[in-house]
Amino acid sequence: MRRLVNDPYEVVEEMLEGYCEANCDYVELLEHDNRVVVTKHPSPEPKVGIIVGGGSGHEPLFLGYIGKNFADAAVIGNINTSPSPEPCYNSVKAVDQGRGCLYMYGNYAGDVMNFDMGAEMAADDGIRVETVLITDDVYSSKVVEDRRGVAGDIIVFKAAAAKAAMGADLDAVKAAAIKANDHTRSMGVALSSSTLPVTGKPIFEMEEGDMEIGMGIHGEPGVRRTKLKPADEVVDEMLAYILEDLPYQPGEEAYVLVNGLGGLPLMDLYVCHRRVAQVLKEKGIKIHRALVGNYATSMDMIGMGITLVKVDHELKELLDYPCDTPYFKIEA
Amino acid sequence: MRRLVNDPYEVVEEMLEGYCEANCDYVELLEHDNRVVVTKHPSPEPKVGIIVGGGSGHEPLFLGYIGKNFADAAVIGNINTSPSPEPCYNSVKAVDQGRGCLYMYGNYAGDVMNFDMGAEMAADDGIRVETVLITDDVYSSKVVEDRRGVAGDIIVFKAAAAKAAMGADLDAVKAAAIKANDHTRSMGVALSSSTLPVTGKPIFEMEEGDMEIGMGIHGEPGVRRTKLKPADEVVDEMLAYILEDLPYQPGEEAYVLVNGLGGLPLMDLYVCHRRVAQVLKEKGIKIHRALVGNYATSMDMIGMGITLVKVDHELKELLDYPCDTPYFKIEA
C-alpha cells in the first residue's frame, strides 16, 4: 500500500491526536471520550449546539469544520464506520447550552441507529436533540429520503450553524438545515478505490484507465464502469443528472462545490470547475460562490464530486455568514 | 492514468481558467498574457510588488497565494517547467507601484534563467526587481545556496509579503525574505511518482510498498529507496536531517508545516504531525504554529514533507500578519 501510518488499528486515535495538536487554538478532545472533538470557544451567548459526525476517512470532514459559527463538536467513528452511541451522547452533554442540539450527518444506516440512540440518552437527561440527515447524492436512490449524504454535508452544516450563531431556536435551526439539504444535489465520479490501512489493500478493485460515474464515497455502485473519458464529458454527464433532479430556471443562482475525493490533483479539479462554470453560464445559471478543493474525501480515492446548491436570499445569507474553522473561513 | 483532464496540452490553460473563475473575487488573468495571474485588489498605498512563480503541477502553489497582504502576481509555467521570460517581465509591469518588485521562487536552473531575464527587461524600463531564491530542501545539496526550494516557498513568500504590506522598502522586504529562507529547512518522502497528463504515465517508476526519503518534488533522487516503514520512523529520520542541518536549543520555537504532496490522505498527514509534535516536545522545542495539508504539491504524488522554521519575534510577527488568499487566510 501507499499509506504512511503506524499501527493501522491506532490510525484514528493518532490522527485525532495530531489534529488536536495542530489545531489546538480551535479544538480539543473531550477528556473522558477520545472520539468527541469539541470547540475550545463555545458561544458566549447560549445557542443551539451543532453536532456533526460519522466514520473517519473523509477528512477534513467532519472535525475540520469545528470552530466559530460552525460545528461545536464532531463525533468520530472508525474508518467508514459509524461512531457508537456513547460518544454521540457525550457530545450533547459537552456542548448543550440549554437550547438543545442538532445532529447532522450523511444518511447511512449505522449512523442513523447510533446517533438516534445518543439522542434518546440525551432525552433521558432532559436535553432535546433533533436530527437532519443529509441526502444530496442524486444517484444513490430515486427516493430522496433514501439517498446518501456526501459533500453536501458541508453545505447543510454551514447553513444550520450560521442560523444557530444568529441566535435562532432549535426548530428554526433544524428548518434551515432541511431547507439547505432540499436545495443541494451532488454527483460523484471515481477513478480508483481508497486504501484501508488495516488490510493494506483497496476496498474494491478498479482498473487503471477506468472510471465510474455515480459511485459513492465508500465504493457504492454507480451508473456503469467505462473507460476514462475527457473531463468535460464527465462533468457534462454529472451535471445532467444533477440538473435533471433539481432543475434551474435561467437567472437562478447556484453555490458550487467541486470536491476532490483525496487523490485527484487540484489541477484536475480546476479543469473540471472550468467546465462546470461554462455549462452553468450556457444555461443562464449564475454562480454565487464556488469552492474547489478536498472538502470531503475518501482518503486516497482518486475522484471528485460536483455539488450544486440552489440558493435564494436566505441560503446565501447563511452560507456567506462569517465563520472560522481550520478548513472553512469566511471573513467578517 | 488516473487523471481527469481534457487535451493534455491545454491542461495548464484550462486549470488557470477554472482557477480564475472560482476565485474571481481575488484574481484575474492578465489580459495580454495568460500565464500571469494578478490580484484584483492592489494595495491602495504603493508598496513593493510581490511576485512568485514557477512550473505548474504544485497547486495551490503558486497561484493560490495571491491575495491581500500576500503575493500580487504569480507567473505560471508548464508542468514542472519554468515560465518564459516574457510573463516574468509582464508580471512586473502589471504590479509595480513605483517601489520595485521582489521575485521569489524555488531554486531551479530554468526559473533562475528566465526570471533573471524578466528582471533585466524590467530594468530597461527603469523598474528595480530583486530576487530571493528559496533553498529549504536540506537533502538536495550540502551547499545551502545550491539547494532546491520546496514547501519553504510559502514561508518565505508569507514573510516577505507581510513586510511589504507593512510598507517596508524593497531592501527591507528582500532582507525579510532572506531571513525567512535562512531559518527554514524541509525534507520530503515520496511513496509514488506523479503522473504527467501528456504521457499518461508516471515521471519515474516506484514499486508499491517502497519509499524514498529525501526525494525532490519532481523525483530528484533521495537518500535511498527502501521498503515502506511506519510513519513514526519516517518522521524521525526526516526530522534528524532537518535538526542536524539547523539545530535548535531547548526553548527555541518552530513554525511547523507538514505538507502533503497531493495523493497522501490528510489522515496520514495528521498521523505524521502527531509524531513531529512529540519529537519537538521531547527536545524542548515549542511549536509556535502548525500547518497540515496540501500547500505545495506534485500533482498526484503520494508523499509528504516536513518544514521547520526557527522563528524569533520578527518572523512570528511576519508569519502571523493578517492575510487573505484562497489558500492562506489569517484573520485580522
XYZ file of C-alpha atoms in Angstrom, chain B:
332
model
C -3.614 7.037 -15.994
C -5.891 8.180 -13.216
C -6.250 11.862 -14.079
C -9.301 13.844 -15.114
C -8.275 16.266 -17.869
C -9.099 17.112 -21.485
C -6.395 17.830 -24.069
C -3.223 17.304 -22.020
C -1.520 20.125 -23.903
C -4.219 22.533 -22.693
C -4.275 21.442 -19.068
C -2.450 24.485 -17.668
C -4.643 26.952 -19.595
C -7.784 25.107 -18.529
C -6.659 24.992 -14.915
C -5.957 28.721 -14.952
C -9.349 29.417 -16.467
C -11.035 27.348 -13.760
C -8.943 28.888 -11.004
C -9.669 32.463 -12.038
C -13.351 31.656 -12.445
C -13.670 30.062 -8.992
C -11.599 32.741 -7.293
C -12.804 35.736 -9.290
C -13.127 37.782 -6.100
C -9.355 37.534 -5.700
C -7.572 37.221 -9.033
C -7.684 37.587 -12.777
C -5.514 36.645 -15.722
C -3.534 39.456 -17.226
C -5.406 40.486 -20.358
C -2.401 40.337 -22.677
C -0.580 37.394 -21.013
C -2.495 34.299 -19.969
C 0.424 32.989 -17.874
C 0.302 35.813 -15.361
C -2.305 35.735 -12.582
C -2.671 39.039 -10.725
C -4.536 40.274 -7.690
C -7.760 42.194 -8.239
C -7.045 44.227 -5.111
C -3.751 46.091 -5.454
C -2.681 47.884 -2.288
C -4.228 51.375 -2.044
C -0.885 52.597 -0.636
C 2.000 51.961 -3.057
C 4.054 49.000 -1.791
C 6.765 46.667 -3.048
C 5.340 44.204 -5.578
C 5.453 40.549 -4.531
C 5.829 38.188 -7.497
C 6.105 34.410 -7.171
C 6.056 31.625 -9.702
C 7.474 28.558 -11.321
C 6.279 25.449 -13.079
C 2.716 24.198 -12.784
C 1.751 20.994 -11.018
C 2.349 22.241 -7.494
C -1.096 23.727 -6.858
C -2.177 25.518 -4.745
C 1.403 26.814 -5.113
C 1.860 29.409 -6.615
C -1.418 30.989 -7.712
C -3.284 30.049 -4.515
C -1.259 32.568 -2.534
C -2.232 35.688 -4.446
C -4.353 37.991 -2.358
C -4.424 40.631 0.326
C -1.067 41.030 2.112
C 0.413 38.108 0.182
C 1.567 37.752 -3.429
C 0.435 40.331 -6.002
C 1.120 38.094 -9.002
C 2.106 34.561 -9.933
C 3.920 33.646 -13.141
C 2.860 30.223 -14.380
C 4.992 27.769 -16.353
C 4.039 24.497 -17.957
C 4.053 21.413 -15.740
C 7.406 21.146 -13.942
C 8.787 23.790 -16.330
C 9.849 27.378 -15.729
C 7.712 30.180 -17.140
C 9.406 32.001 -20.027
C 10.983 35.471 -19.565
C 8.120 37.415 -21.161
C 5.478 36.664 -18.476
C 8.106 37.244 -15.770
C 8.560 40.720 -17.222
C 4.843 41.274 -17.771
C 4.125 40.474 -14.132
C 6.418 43.334 -13.081
C 4.745 45.764 -15.451
C 1.376 44.688 -14.043
C 2.036 45.047 -10.317
C 4.845 47.587 -9.869
C 3.598 50.599 -7.918
C 6.805 52.581 -8.216
C 8.580 50.916 -5.292
C 10.113 47.970 -7.161
C 9.286 44.278 -7.070
C 10.625 41.140 -5.433
C 10.747 37.847 -7.336
C 10.644 34.749 -5.138
C 10.714 31.148 -6.325
C 12.329 27.814 -5.625
C 15.929 27.476 -6.736
C 15.737 25.640 -10.086
C 18.043 26.492 -13.003
C 15.319 27.207 -15.565
C 13.442 29.533 -13.241
C 16.626 31.417 -12.366
C 17.489 31.961 -16.029
C 14.048 33.145 -17.089
C 13.158 35.290 -14.090
C 16.593 36.935 -14.367
C 15.836 37.826 -17.985
C 12.475 39.225 -16.886
C 14.251 41.366 -14.283
C 16.670 42.670 -16.916
C 13.803 43.638 -19.206
C 12.166 45.474 -16.295
C 15.450 47.215 -15.513
C 15.448 48.578 -19.064
C 12.142 50.205 -18.163
C 13.687 51.670 -15.018
C 11.922 49.255 -12.635
C 14.096 47.679 -9.950
C 13.491 43.976 -9.394
C 15.298 41.964 -6.746
C 15.268 38.191 -6.362
C 15.310 35.772 -3.446
C 15.702 32.065 -4.199
C 14.182 29.576 -1.800
C 16.584 26.804 -0.785
C 14.875 24.881 2.012
C 15.316 21.265 0.835
C 18.123 20.091 3.143
C 18.943 16.884 1.288
C 19.259 18.420 -2.173
C 22.835 19.678 -1.612
C 25.424 20.102 1.128
C 25.880 23.687 -0.068
C 22.900 25.744 1.110
C 22.891 28.066 -1.928
C 22.686 25.085 -4.274
C 19.639 23.584 -2.597
C 16.214 23.371 -4.193
C 13.115 25.088 -2.881
C 10.065 23.084 -1.818
C 7.278 23.919 0.658
C 9.520 26.516 2.307
C 8.456 28.718 -0.603
C 5.255 29.519 1.231
C 7.050 30.561 4.405
C 9.410 32.883 2.550
C 6.611 34.356 0.413
C 4.498 34.965 3.525
C 7.250 36.709 5.476
C 8.289 38.989 2.627
C 4.701 39.779 1.641
C 3.871 40.797 5.206
C 6.912 43.070 5.299
C 5.823 44.679 2.029
C 2.274 45.092 3.334
C 3.704 46.926 6.364
C 5.119 49.498 3.947
C 8.793 48.496 4.024
C 11.075 49.326 1.093
C 12.484 46.787 -1.351
C 15.747 46.286 0.566
C 13.878 45.559 3.782
C 11.398 43.238 2.042
C 14.282 41.354 0.434
C 16.052 41.124 3.796
C 12.907 39.633 5.368
C 12.725 37.010 2.613
C 16.398 36.109 3.046
C 15.990 35.826 6.795
C 12.916 33.605 6.444
C 14.758 31.378 3.970
C 17.805 31.164 6.266
C 15.583 29.966 9.089
C 13.647 27.369 7.057
C 14.507 23.714 6.442
C 12.473 20.972 4.724
C 12.776 17.288 3.968
C 10.441 15.115 1.911
C 9.475 11.493 1.411
C 7.804 10.006 -1.658
C 5.829 6.774 -1.982
C 4.985 7.257 -5.660
C 5.700 9.385 -8.694
C 3.318 11.944 -10.114
C 1.549 11.396 -13.429
C 2.166 13.599 -16.468
C -1.040 14.205 -18.462
C 0.850 14.380 -21.763
C 2.416 10.917 -21.478
C -0.304 9.481 -19.261
C 2.492 7.832 -17.287
C 4.387 8.345 -14.046
C 7.523 10.530 -14.319
C 9.510 7.665 -12.798
C 8.747 4.167 -11.624
C 8.237 3.367 -7.980
C 7.102 -0.034 -6.704
C 4.084 -0.089 -4.443
C 5.400 -0.647 -0.917
C 8.607 1.326 -1.495
C 9.503 4.777 -0.248
C 12.357 7.230 -0.722
C 13.259 9.767 1.942
C 14.827 12.955 0.624
C 13.323 12.697 -2.845
C 12.578 16.034 -4.517
C 9.109 17.022 -5.674
C 9.991 16.326 -9.308
C 11.509 12.943 -8.438
C 15.068 14.104 -7.790
C 16.985 11.291 -6.024
C 16.821 10.959 -2.251
C 18.800 9.150 0.456
C 17.917 5.619 -0.621
C 14.928 3.595 -1.682
C 13.660 1.216 0.996
C 10.588 -0.749 1.930
C 7.842 1.405 3.421
C 8.380 1.987 7.143
C 5.965 3.059 9.889
C 5.155 6.764 9.850
C 6.953 7.456 13.129
C 10.237 6.012 11.832
C 9.954 8.036 8.637
C 9.244 11.242 10.551
C 12.105 10.576 12.965
C 14.588 10.140 10.122
C 13.371 13.264 8.317
C 13.495 15.370 11.484
C 17.017 14.119 12.215
C 18.243 15.541 8.897
C 16.432 18.833 9.448
C 17.557 19.305 13.036
C 21.154 18.355 12.254
C 21.219 20.955 9.492
C 19.757 23.741 11.631
C 19.966 22.768 15.303
C 17.564 24.175 17.907
C 18.278 24.959 21.541
C 15.650 23.958 24.095
C 13.205 26.839 24.441
C 13.520 27.924 20.813
C 10.363 27.974 18.723
C 9.443 26.288 15.452
C 6.720 27.099 12.948
C 5.784 23.698 11.507
C 4.434 22.802 8.081
C 3.536 19.174 7.369
C 2.917 19.376 3.651
C 1.124 16.782 1.570
C 2.435 16.215 -1.953
C -1.020 15.510 -3.339
C -2.036 11.870 -3.032
C -1.392 11.154 0.631
C -4.581 11.254 2.749
C -4.968 14.091 5.232
C -5.411 11.331 7.811
C -1.790 10.245 7.275
C -0.516 13.833 7.407
C -2.056 14.206 10.852
C -0.578 10.882 11.986
C 2.800 12.274 10.888
C 2.216 15.651 12.530
C 1.454 13.878 15.792
C 4.969 12.407 15.708
C 6.556 15.727 14.708
C 4.936 17.351 17.741
C 6.099 14.521 20.032
C 9.722 14.785 18.887
C 9.827 18.567 19.135
C 8.326 18.399 22.619
C 10.951 15.863 23.697
C 13.651 18.268 22.532
C 12.118 21.248 24.317
C 11.225 22.984 21.038
C 7.955 24.898 21.271
C 5.583 24.834 18.289
C 4.502 28.375 17.501
C 2.003 27.364 14.819
C 1.400 24.214 12.773
C 0.004 23.929 9.268
C -1.006 20.492 7.999
C -2.295 19.988 4.474
C -1.568 20.157 0.757
C 0.227 23.507 0.462
C 2.785 22.676 -2.242
C 2.062 19.509 -4.181
C 3.396 17.498 -7.038
C 0.002 16.716 -8.597
C -0.898 13.139 -7.571
C 2.437 12.242 -5.965
C 1.930 10.269 -2.767
C 4.229 11.637 -0.131
C 4.814 14.478 2.257
C 7.383 16.924 3.515
C 8.207 18.413 6.874
C 9.229 22.071 7.054
C 10.516 23.678 10.236
C 11.047 27.411 10.559
C 13.080 28.627 13.512
C 11.055 31.688 14.459
C 12.056 34.695 16.523
C 9.879 37.686 17.380
C 10.279 39.257 13.927
C 9.472 36.105 11.946
C 6.476 35.332 14.135
C 5.138 38.830 13.531
C 5.569 38.416 9.761
C 4.158 34.891 9.568
C 1.189 35.780 11.789
C 0.398 39.010 9.925
C -3.213 39.005 8.638
C -3.659 37.932 5.042
C -6.440 36.702 2.797
C -5.866 34.464 -0.214
C -7.881 31.453 -1.389
C -5.402 29.041 0.228
C -3.960 31.044 3.118
C -6.052 33.125 5.479
C -5.094 34.712 8.768
C -7.803 36.823 10.354
C -7.018 40.357 11.435
